[in-house]
Amino acid sequence: MTASEGYRVQLRNKPFRRYFIGESVSSVGDAMTDITIVMLAISMLEVGERPMGIAVATGAYLVPSLISGVLMARRIGGLSGRTMLLADNLWRGTLLGVVAILAVTSTLSFTWCVVLLALSSVTRPLNGTGARAIVREITPEGQLFSANSLVGLAIQSASLIGPVTAGFICTWFGPGLALGLDALSFLFFAVTLLLIPRSAATRPPQGAHQDAGPEPAKSMGVLQSLRVPSIGMLFGLTAVFHVLYGPFVVGLPLIVEERSFGPETGAALGILWSAFGVGAVVGGVVAGRFTGLAQVRIAALSAAGWGVTMFIVAMPVHFSVALVAMFLGGLAYAPYGPIVSTIMQRGLSPAQLNEVSSYYGSMTSVASPLGTFVGGAAVGLVGASNSILSVGLTLAAVGVVISLVARSKKRDVKDYALSGSA
């Protein structure tokens, strides 16, 4: 079956189609958030306060989910993906809506912005966990990678639409309105989830055990999960990826502002991220044709490709060169998310998938803000370009090393089923 045929099979499945529509709209809002929070922080801070201010605001949207993810991990094993996604979308949609209203009415202080962003992040671990769970629950037999690739394609398409939309809305109408649209996208997703019958999202699909492997023990701690080779390497790779990504988030808007690329800062930033989105869409379409990509070594090469992109963008290059680099970065990064999801879905039981996904979300929740705080400090000390040059080279090197290590093991992902390590 070709990728396009696999996509048609998924979209003819009504529960998956409804989930996919909601995920697609919500992903556009999510893709707007990165730009919107940065521009919101810039609008409330003096020039000298911006590097650390951007780091604080961005980190506030991530940090609390570290604690909540760990606390929830062993308590959500019996929850359906639909339930987890509903809780997250209703909570975040409501709180981000409050921030947007306060911003539009010019009654939002930077302190309250940080507090509300922090509160909204509490349910973030339920998003990735719920997405992986619901895809496995409603996906026909043997179609996990196809389903994950289709979802990944929607998310990457959103990275094409969201940033440029946020950039122009922030420039013309202010970041408050952009954040309001993000809040509405979460609430729309909640509505589409309510249209999915509860029964369709609470039972494994027929034949799902063939993808999941034998049913292992009911629960496992994070340390036990890390002893499973594929899971452990993915945790380590993703942690490094997120830490080294932080300086890029902090430094890119400052580079754009310093170099006066042409458009307004918000618009130029949006255009650059949209170039990444174009590459990611192309990469997602191509990657979906090759089910054999669901390997740790391919994920590592994907991360290395993004490291090279960061290095090029940090160089004193013309705006067109930066656009091409961002496109190639999206092309390289596109398979990463579907690979991670497929490896987890194949190697973990339903309860363990929820638990380990929550740990995974908590890990990214600490790695991402750590990266942004380090990025804010580094940018303040050595400048945006030098910081991004260093982390780009480091990520490229780490990705290549992990890829070589994973390749040397010469194991298929199904050999990592937890039944062999419980």
Short mmCIF file of C-alpha atoms in Angstrom, two decimals:
data_model
loop_
_atom_site.label_atom_id
_atom_site.label_comp_id
_atom_site.label_asym_id
_atom_site.label_seq_id
_atom_site.Cartn_x
_atom_site.Cartn_y
_atom_site.Cartn_z
CA MET A 1 0.00 0.00 0.00
CA THR A 2 1.38 3.43 -0.97
CA ALA A 3 1.45 6.38 1.40
CA SER A 4 -1.41 8.11 -0.45
CA GLU A 5 -3.55 4.96 -0.22
CA GLY A 6 -2.74 4.69 3.48
CA TYR A 7 -3.79 8.30 3.98
CA ARG A 8 -7.11 7.66 2.22
CA VAL A 9 -7.76 4.66 4.47
CA GLN A 10 -7.23 6.85 7.52
CA LEU A 11 -9.43 9.69 6.30
CA ARG A 12 -12.30 7.32 5.48
CA ASN A 13 -12.27 6.33 9.15
CA LYS A 14 -14.77 8.79 10.69
CA PRO A 15 -13.30 8.92 14.24
CA PHE A 16 -9.80 9.48 12.86
CA ARG A 17 -11.08 12.09 10.40
CA ARG A 18 -12.71 14.10 13.18
CA TYR A 19 -9.59 13.86 15.31
CA PHE A 20 -7.46 14.87 12.33
CA ILE A 21 -9.56 17.97 11.59
CA GLY A 22 -9.37 19.13 15.19
CA GLU A 23 -5.66 18.39 15.42
CA SER A 24 -4.99 20.29 12.20
CA VAL A 25 -6.79 23.44 13.37
CA SER A 26 -5.27 23.29 16.84
CA SER A 27 -1.81 22.79 15.36
CA VAL A 28 -2.15 26.04 13.42
CA GLY A 29 -2.89 27.80 16.71
CA ASP A 30 0.04 26.05 18.38
CA ALA A 31 2.34 27.10 15.55
CA MET A 32 1.24 30.69 16.10
CA THR A 33 2.00 30.54 19.83
CA ASP A 34 5.80 30.43 19.55
CA ILE A 35 5.82 33.67 17.60
CA THR A 36 3.00 35.24 19.59
CA ILE A 37 4.52 34.70 23.04
CA VAL A 38 7.86 36.10 21.86
CA MET A 39 6.22 39.17 20.34
CA LEU A 40 3.98 39.61 23.40
CA ALA A 41 7.05 39.61 25.65
CA ILE A 42 8.90 42.05 23.36
CA SER A 43 5.91 44.42 23.41
CA MET A 44 6.01 44.62 27.22
CA LEU A 45 9.79 44.83 27.80
CA GLU A 46 12.58 47.33 27.31
CA VAL A 47 15.33 46.47 24.82
CA GLY A 48 17.84 45.40 27.46
CA GLU A 49 15.31 43.16 29.19
CA ARG A 50 14.25 41.25 26.11
CA PRO A 51 16.73 38.30 25.99
CA MET A 52 15.90 37.04 29.49
CA GLY A 53 12.30 38.23 29.21
CA ILE A 54 11.72 36.11 26.12
CA ALA A 55 13.31 33.16 27.92
CA VAL A 56 11.09 33.65 31.00
CA ALA A 57 7.87 33.99 29.00
CA THR A 58 8.66 31.01 26.78
CA GLY A 59 9.77 28.92 29.74
CA ALA A 60 6.62 29.78 31.70
CA TYR A 61 4.58 28.06 29.00
CA LEU A 62 6.59 24.87 29.54
CA VAL A 63 8.04 24.54 33.07
CA PRO A 64 4.97 23.57 35.16
CA SER A 65 4.24 20.68 32.83
CA LEU A 66 7.41 19.01 34.12
CA ILE A 67 5.88 18.57 37.57
CA SER A 68 2.38 17.79 36.34
CA GLY A 69 3.67 15.23 33.84
CA VAL A 70 5.57 13.28 36.50
CA LEU A 71 2.64 13.42 38.94
CA MET A 72 0.15 12.29 36.32
CA ALA A 73 2.26 9.56 34.70
CA ARG A 74 1.10 6.61 36.80
CA ARG A 75 -2.45 7.91 37.16
CA ILE A 76 -3.44 8.19 33.51
CA GLY A 77 -2.79 4.64 32.31
CA GLY A 78 -6.49 3.88 32.13
CA LEU A 79 -7.56 7.11 30.43
CA SER A 80 -8.49 7.23 26.76
CA GLY A 81 -6.75 9.58 24.38
CA ARG A 82 -10.03 11.44 23.86
CA THR A 83 -10.35 12.18 27.58
CA MET A 84 -6.79 13.43 27.91
CA LEU A 85 -7.01 15.65 24.85
CA LEU A 86 -10.34 17.10 25.97
CA ALA A 87 -8.92 18.08 29.36
CA ASP A 88 -5.87 19.75 27.82
CA ASN A 89 -7.70 21.67 25.10
CA LEU A 90 -10.43 23.00 27.37
CA TRP A 91 -7.93 24.11 30.02
CA ARG A 92 -5.41 25.75 27.71
CA GLY A 93 -8.05 27.28 25.48
CA THR A 94 -9.68 28.96 28.46
CA LEU A 95 -6.51 30.33 30.09
CA LEU A 96 -4.91 31.51 26.85
CA GLY A 97 -8.18 33.23 26.08
CA VAL A 98 -7.91 35.13 29.35
CA VAL A 99 -4.35 36.24 28.46
CA ALA A 100 -5.55 37.35 25.03
CA ILE A 101 -8.44 39.40 26.45
CA LEU A 102 -6.16 41.12 28.95
CA ALA A 103 -3.60 41.86 26.23
CA VAL A 104 -6.18 43.28 23.81
CA THR A 105 -7.63 45.50 26.53
CA SER A 106 -4.11 46.68 27.54
CA THR A 107 -4.55 45.43 31.11
CA LEU A 108 -1.94 42.67 30.96
CA SER A 109 1.28 43.07 32.94
CA PHE A 110 4.36 40.97 32.21
CA THR A 111 4.05 39.30 35.62
CA TRP A 112 0.45 38.22 35.05
CA CYS A 113 1.35 37.11 31.54
CA VAL A 114 3.99 34.75 32.96
CA VAL A 115 1.64 33.48 35.70
CA LEU A 116 -1.21 32.69 33.32
CA LEU A 117 1.09 31.07 30.78
CA ALA A 118 2.51 28.92 33.56
CA LEU A 119 -0.96 27.82 34.70
CA SER A 120 -2.00 27.01 31.16
CA SER A 121 0.97 24.68 30.75
CA VAL A 122 -0.11 22.33 33.55
CA THR A 123 -2.06 20.07 31.19
CA ARG A 124 0.50 20.09 28.36
CA PRO A 125 1.70 16.50 29.07
CA LEU A 126 -1.83 15.29 28.27
CA ASN A 127 -1.53 16.62 24.72
CA GLY A 128 1.27 14.42 23.39
CA THR A 129 0.17 11.49 25.55
CA GLY A 130 -3.44 11.78 24.40
CA ALA A 131 -2.44 12.14 20.75
CA ARG A 132 -0.34 8.96 20.74
CA ALA A 133 -3.07 7.09 22.62
CA ILE A 134 -5.97 8.13 20.42
CA VAL A 135 -4.09 7.42 17.20
CA ARG A 136 -3.42 3.85 18.32
CA GLU A 137 -7.02 3.47 19.58
CA ILE A 138 -8.68 4.51 16.31
CA THR A 139 -6.12 3.37 13.72
CA PRO A 140 -6.75 0.24 11.60
CA GLU A 141 -4.39 -2.69 11.82
CA GLY A 142 -0.90 -2.20 10.44
CA GLN A 143 -1.36 1.52 9.73
CA LEU A 144 0.40 3.18 12.67
CA PHE A 145 3.25 4.79 10.74
CA SER A 146 0.87 5.95 8.02
CA ALA A 147 -1.45 7.49 10.62
CA ASN A 148 1.42 9.13 12.50
CA SER A 149 2.84 10.48 9.25
CA LEU A 150 -0.53 11.97 8.31
CA VAL A 151 -0.82 13.65 11.71
CA GLY A 152 2.78 14.81 11.40
CA LEU A 153 1.98 16.23 7.97
CA ALA A 154 -0.90 18.23 9.46
CA ILE A 155 1.36 19.56 12.21
CA GLN A 156 4.08 20.50 9.75
CA SER A 157 1.53 22.13 7.45
CA ALA A 158 0.47 24.18 10.45
CA SER A 159 4.08 25.27 10.88
CA LEU A 160 3.78 26.71 7.37
CA ILE A 161 0.52 28.57 8.03
CA GLY A 162 0.81 29.47 11.71
CA PRO A 163 4.05 31.46 11.99
CA VAL A 164 3.47 33.74 9.02
CA THR A 165 -0.14 34.28 10.15
CA ALA A 166 1.03 35.12 13.67
CA GLY A 167 3.77 37.39 12.34
CA PHE A 168 1.42 39.50 10.27
CA ILE A 169 -1.35 39.55 12.88
CA CYS A 170 1.16 40.63 15.54
CA THR A 171 2.47 43.35 13.24
CA TRP A 172 -0.93 44.68 12.14
CA PHE A 173 -3.21 43.99 15.11
CA GLY A 174 -0.97 43.07 18.03
CA PRO A 175 -0.01 39.77 19.71
CA GLY A 176 -3.15 39.74 21.88
CA LEU A 177 -5.42 38.99 18.93
CA ALA A 178 -3.04 36.31 17.66
CA LEU A 179 -3.08 34.59 21.05
CA GLY A 180 -6.88 34.79 21.05
CA LEU A 181 -7.02 32.88 17.77
CA ASP A 182 -4.76 30.24 19.31
CA ALA A 183 -7.17 29.89 22.26
CA LEU A 184 -10.10 29.47 19.87
CA SER A 185 -8.22 26.72 18.01
CA PHE A 186 -7.92 24.71 21.25
CA LEU A 187 -11.62 25.10 21.94
CA PHE A 188 -12.46 24.03 18.37
CA PHE A 189 -10.37 20.88 18.87
CA ALA A 190 -12.37 20.15 22.03
CA VAL A 191 -15.60 20.32 20.03
CA THR A 192 -14.34 17.86 17.39
CA LEU A 193 -13.24 15.47 20.15
CA LEU A 194 -16.74 15.55 21.61
CA LEU A 195 -18.03 14.39 18.22
CA ILE A 196 -15.91 11.21 18.44
CA PRO A 197 -18.01 8.46 20.06
CA ARG A 198 -16.61 7.51 23.45
CA SER A 199 -16.64 3.83 22.46
CA ALA A 200 -14.45 4.48 19.42
CA ALA A 201 -11.69 6.02 21.54
CA THR A 202 -11.66 3.63 24.48
CA ARG A 203 -10.89 0.30 22.84
CA PRO A 204 -7.82 -0.85 20.89
CA PRO A 205 -8.63 -1.37 17.19
CA GLN A 206 -8.88 -4.91 15.86
CA GLY A 207 -5.42 -6.37 15.41
CA ALA A 208 -3.70 -3.59 17.34
CA HIS A 209 -1.80 -6.16 19.39
CA GLN A 210 0.21 -7.00 16.30
CA ASP A 211 1.70 -3.52 16.34
CA ALA A 212 1.94 -3.24 20.09
CA GLY A 213 3.62 -6.58 20.76
CA PRO A 214 2.83 -8.88 23.68
CA GLU A 215 1.13 -7.28 26.66
CA PRO A 216 3.81 -6.43 29.23
CA ALA A 217 3.58 -5.54 32.91
CA LYS A 218 0.91 -3.00 33.83
CA SER A 219 3.19 -0.22 35.01
CA MET A 220 6.81 0.83 34.82
CA GLY A 221 8.91 3.66 36.16
CA VAL A 222 10.84 6.08 34.05
CA LEU A 223 14.14 4.39 34.88
CA GLN A 224 12.80 1.03 33.69
CA SER A 225 11.58 2.59 30.46
CA LEU A 226 15.01 4.08 29.82
CA ARG A 227 16.53 0.58 29.95
CA VAL A 228 14.63 -0.27 26.77
CA PRO A 229 17.28 0.66 24.14
CA SER A 230 15.07 2.46 21.62
CA ILE A 231 13.13 4.37 24.31
CA GLY A 232 16.29 5.32 26.20
CA MET A 233 18.03 6.65 23.10
CA LEU A 234 14.94 8.60 22.05
CA PHE A 235 14.68 10.19 25.51
CA GLY A 236 18.36 11.18 25.44
CA LEU A 237 18.29 12.46 21.87
CA THR A 238 15.13 14.48 22.42
CA ALA A 239 16.47 15.97 25.67
CA VAL A 240 19.62 17.18 23.92
CA PHE A 241 17.55 18.40 20.98
CA HIS A 242 15.29 20.53 23.18
CA VAL A 243 18.09 21.96 25.31
CA LEU A 244 20.08 23.00 22.25
CA TYR A 245 16.97 24.37 20.55
CA GLY A 246 16.48 27.01 23.27
CA PRO A 247 19.16 29.48 22.14
CA PHE A 248 17.64 29.41 18.65
CA VAL A 249 14.20 30.41 19.97
CA VAL A 250 15.70 33.29 21.93
CA GLY A 251 18.29 34.34 19.39
CA LEU A 252 16.46 34.16 16.05
CA PRO A 253 14.13 37.14 16.61
CA LEU A 254 17.12 39.18 17.78
CA ILE A 255 19.14 38.19 14.70
CA VAL A 256 16.23 39.18 12.48
CA GLU A 257 15.92 42.50 14.28
CA GLU A 258 19.68 43.21 14.18
CA ARG A 259 20.15 42.41 10.51
CA SER A 260 17.10 44.36 9.30
CA PHE A 261 16.22 41.69 6.73
CA GLY A 262 13.57 43.88 5.13
CA PRO A 263 10.10 43.16 6.51
CA GLU A 264 9.06 44.11 10.03
CA THR A 265 10.62 41.84 12.66
CA GLY A 266 7.41 39.89 13.31
CA ALA A 267 6.69 39.40 9.61
CA ALA A 268 10.28 38.37 8.78
CA LEU A 269 10.30 35.92 11.67
CA GLY A 270 7.03 34.44 10.46
CA ILE A 271 8.34 34.10 6.90
CA LEU A 272 11.44 32.24 8.11
CA TRP A 273 9.39 29.78 10.16
CA SER A 274 7.01 29.33 7.24
CA ALA A 275 9.97 28.33 5.06
CA PHE A 276 10.64 25.66 7.66
CA GLY A 277 6.99 24.66 7.35
CA VAL A 278 7.21 24.27 3.56
CA GLY A 279 10.20 21.98 3.96
CA ALA A 280 8.44 20.02 6.68
CA VAL A 281 5.36 19.48 4.51
CA VAL A 282 7.47 18.24 1.61
CA GLY A 283 9.49 16.06 3.96
CA GLY A 284 6.34 14.68 5.55
CA VAL A 285 4.84 13.69 2.20
CA VAL A 286 8.03 11.92 1.17
CA ALA A 287 8.67 10.28 4.56
CA GLY A 288 5.17 8.77 4.66
CA ARG A 289 6.11 6.55 1.72
CA PHE A 290 8.80 4.71 3.68
CA THR A 291 7.62 2.76 6.72
CA GLY A 292 11.19 1.63 7.32
CA LEU A 293 12.07 5.14 8.55
CA ALA A 294 10.70 4.30 12.02
CA GLN A 295 14.18 3.76 13.46
CA VAL A 296 16.18 5.59 16.11
CA ARG A 297 19.13 6.17 13.77
CA ILE A 298 16.91 8.02 11.29
CA ALA A 299 15.53 10.20 14.09
CA ALA A 300 19.12 11.02 15.08
CA LEU A 301 20.03 12.05 11.54
CA SER A 302 16.90 14.18 11.46
CA ALA A 303 18.09 16.04 14.57
CA ALA A 304 21.56 16.44 13.07
CA GLY A 305 20.02 18.04 9.99
CA TRP A 306 18.31 20.65 12.15
CA GLY A 307 21.64 21.36 13.85
CA VAL A 308 23.19 22.16 10.47
CA THR A 309 20.26 24.48 9.75
CA MET A 310 20.82 26.45 12.97
CA PHE A 311 24.50 26.83 12.12
CA ILE A 312 23.76 28.22 8.64
CA VAL A 313 21.08 30.67 9.83
CA ALA A 314 23.46 32.02 12.49
CA MET A 315 26.07 32.83 9.86
CA PRO A 316 26.07 36.37 8.39
CA VAL A 317 24.07 35.24 5.36
CA HIS A 318 21.55 36.93 3.11
CA PHE A 319 17.86 36.54 3.98
CA SER A 320 17.34 34.26 0.96
CA VAL A 321 20.05 31.89 2.21
CA ALA A 322 18.40 31.79 5.64
CA LEU A 323 15.09 30.95 3.95
CA VAL A 324 16.65 28.06 2.04
CA ALA A 325 18.33 26.79 5.21
CA MET A 326 15.03 26.86 7.11
CA PHE A 327 13.37 24.96 4.25
CA LEU A 328 16.06 22.26 4.34
CA GLY A 329 15.79 22.14 8.12
CA GLY A 330 12.08 21.42 7.85
CA LEU A 331 12.79 18.75 5.24
CA ALA A 332 15.23 17.02 7.59
CA TYR A 333 13.09 17.34 10.71
CA ALA A 334 9.77 16.14 9.23
CA PRO A 335 10.11 12.39 10.06
CA TYR A 336 11.15 12.97 13.69
CA GLY A 337 7.73 13.13 15.35
CA PRO A 338 6.16 10.18 13.46
CA ILE A 339 9.24 8.07 14.18
CA VAL A 340 9.08 8.75 17.93
CA SER A 341 5.34 8.05 18.09
CA THR A 342 5.54 4.85 16.06
CA ILE A 343 8.40 3.42 18.11
CA MET A 344 6.51 4.09 21.35
CA GLN A 345 3.19 2.74 20.03
CA ARG A 346 4.78 -0.47 18.78
CA GLY A 347 6.88 -1.14 21.86
CA LEU A 348 4.47 -0.23 24.68
CA SER A 349 1.14 -1.53 25.95
CA PRO A 350 -1.75 0.99 26.10
CA ALA A 351 -1.24 1.72 29.82
CA GLN A 352 2.53 1.97 29.44
CA LEU A 353 2.18 4.17 26.37
CA ASN A 354 0.27 6.72 28.47
CA GLU A 355 2.74 6.48 31.32
CA VAL A 356 5.94 6.68 29.27
CA SER A 357 4.49 9.40 27.04
CA SER A 358 3.80 11.45 30.16
CA TYR A 359 7.39 10.98 31.31
CA TYR A 360 8.51 11.91 27.81
CA GLY A 361 6.40 15.07 27.94
CA SER A 362 7.84 15.96 31.34
CA MET A 363 11.34 15.45 30.04
CA THR A 364 10.73 17.82 27.14
CA SER A 365 9.07 20.24 29.56
CA VAL A 366 12.26 20.56 31.56
CA ALA A 367 14.64 20.36 28.60
CA SER A 368 12.88 23.08 26.62
CA PRO A 369 12.79 25.79 29.33
CA LEU A 370 16.30 24.83 30.40
CA GLY A 371 17.33 25.48 26.83
CA THR A 372 15.52 28.81 26.71
CA PHE A 373 17.02 29.97 30.01
CA VAL A 374 20.49 28.89 28.91
CA GLY A 375 19.78 30.52 25.55
CA GLY A 376 18.74 33.79 27.17
CA ALA A 377 21.90 33.87 29.27
CA ALA A 378 24.16 32.83 26.38
CA VAL A 379 22.65 35.37 23.99
CA GLY A 380 23.13 38.08 26.60
CA LEU A 381 26.77 37.09 27.14
CA VAL A 382 28.13 36.20 23.70
CA GLY A 383 25.42 37.37 21.31
CA ALA A 384 22.70 35.61 19.36
CA SER A 385 24.81 34.51 16.39
CA ASN A 386 27.65 32.99 18.42
CA SER A 387 25.23 31.11 20.66
CA ILE A 388 23.32 29.58 17.77
CA LEU A 389 26.51 28.70 15.90
CA SER A 390 27.74 26.70 18.90
CA VAL A 391 24.54 24.79 19.58
CA GLY A 392 24.03 24.03 15.89
CA LEU A 393 27.42 22.35 15.63
CA THR A 394 26.85 20.48 18.90
CA LEU A 395 23.44 19.12 17.87
CA ALA A 396 24.78 17.99 14.48
CA ALA A 397 27.61 16.11 16.19
CA VAL A 398 25.34 14.47 18.79
CA GLY A 399 22.89 13.37 16.10
CA VAL A 400 25.59 11.74 14.01
CA VAL A 401 27.05 9.91 17.03
CA ILE A 402 23.67 8.54 18.17
CA SER A 403 22.85 7.48 14.63
CA LEU A 404 26.09 5.50 14.42
CA VAL A 405 25.47 3.87 17.81
CA ALA A 406 21.89 2.92 16.88
CA ARG A 407 23.01 1.60 13.50
CA SER A 408 25.65 -0.62 15.13
CA LYS A 409 22.94 -2.40 17.15
CA LYS A 410 21.17 -3.48 13.94
CA ARG A 411 17.88 -4.14 15.71
CA ASP A 412 14.36 -3.71 14.44
CA VAL A 413 12.08 -1.61 16.62
CA LYS A 414 9.91 -4.61 17.52
CA ASP A 415 12.88 -6.22 19.30
CA TYR A 416 12.52 -3.49 21.91
CA ALA A 417 9.06 -4.60 23.09
CA LEU A 418 8.89 -4.30 26.85
CA SER A 419 7.90 -7.90 27.25
CA GLY A 420 11.54 -8.69 26.82
CA SER A 421 12.68 -6.29 29.50
CA ALA A 422 9.95 -6.40 32.13
#
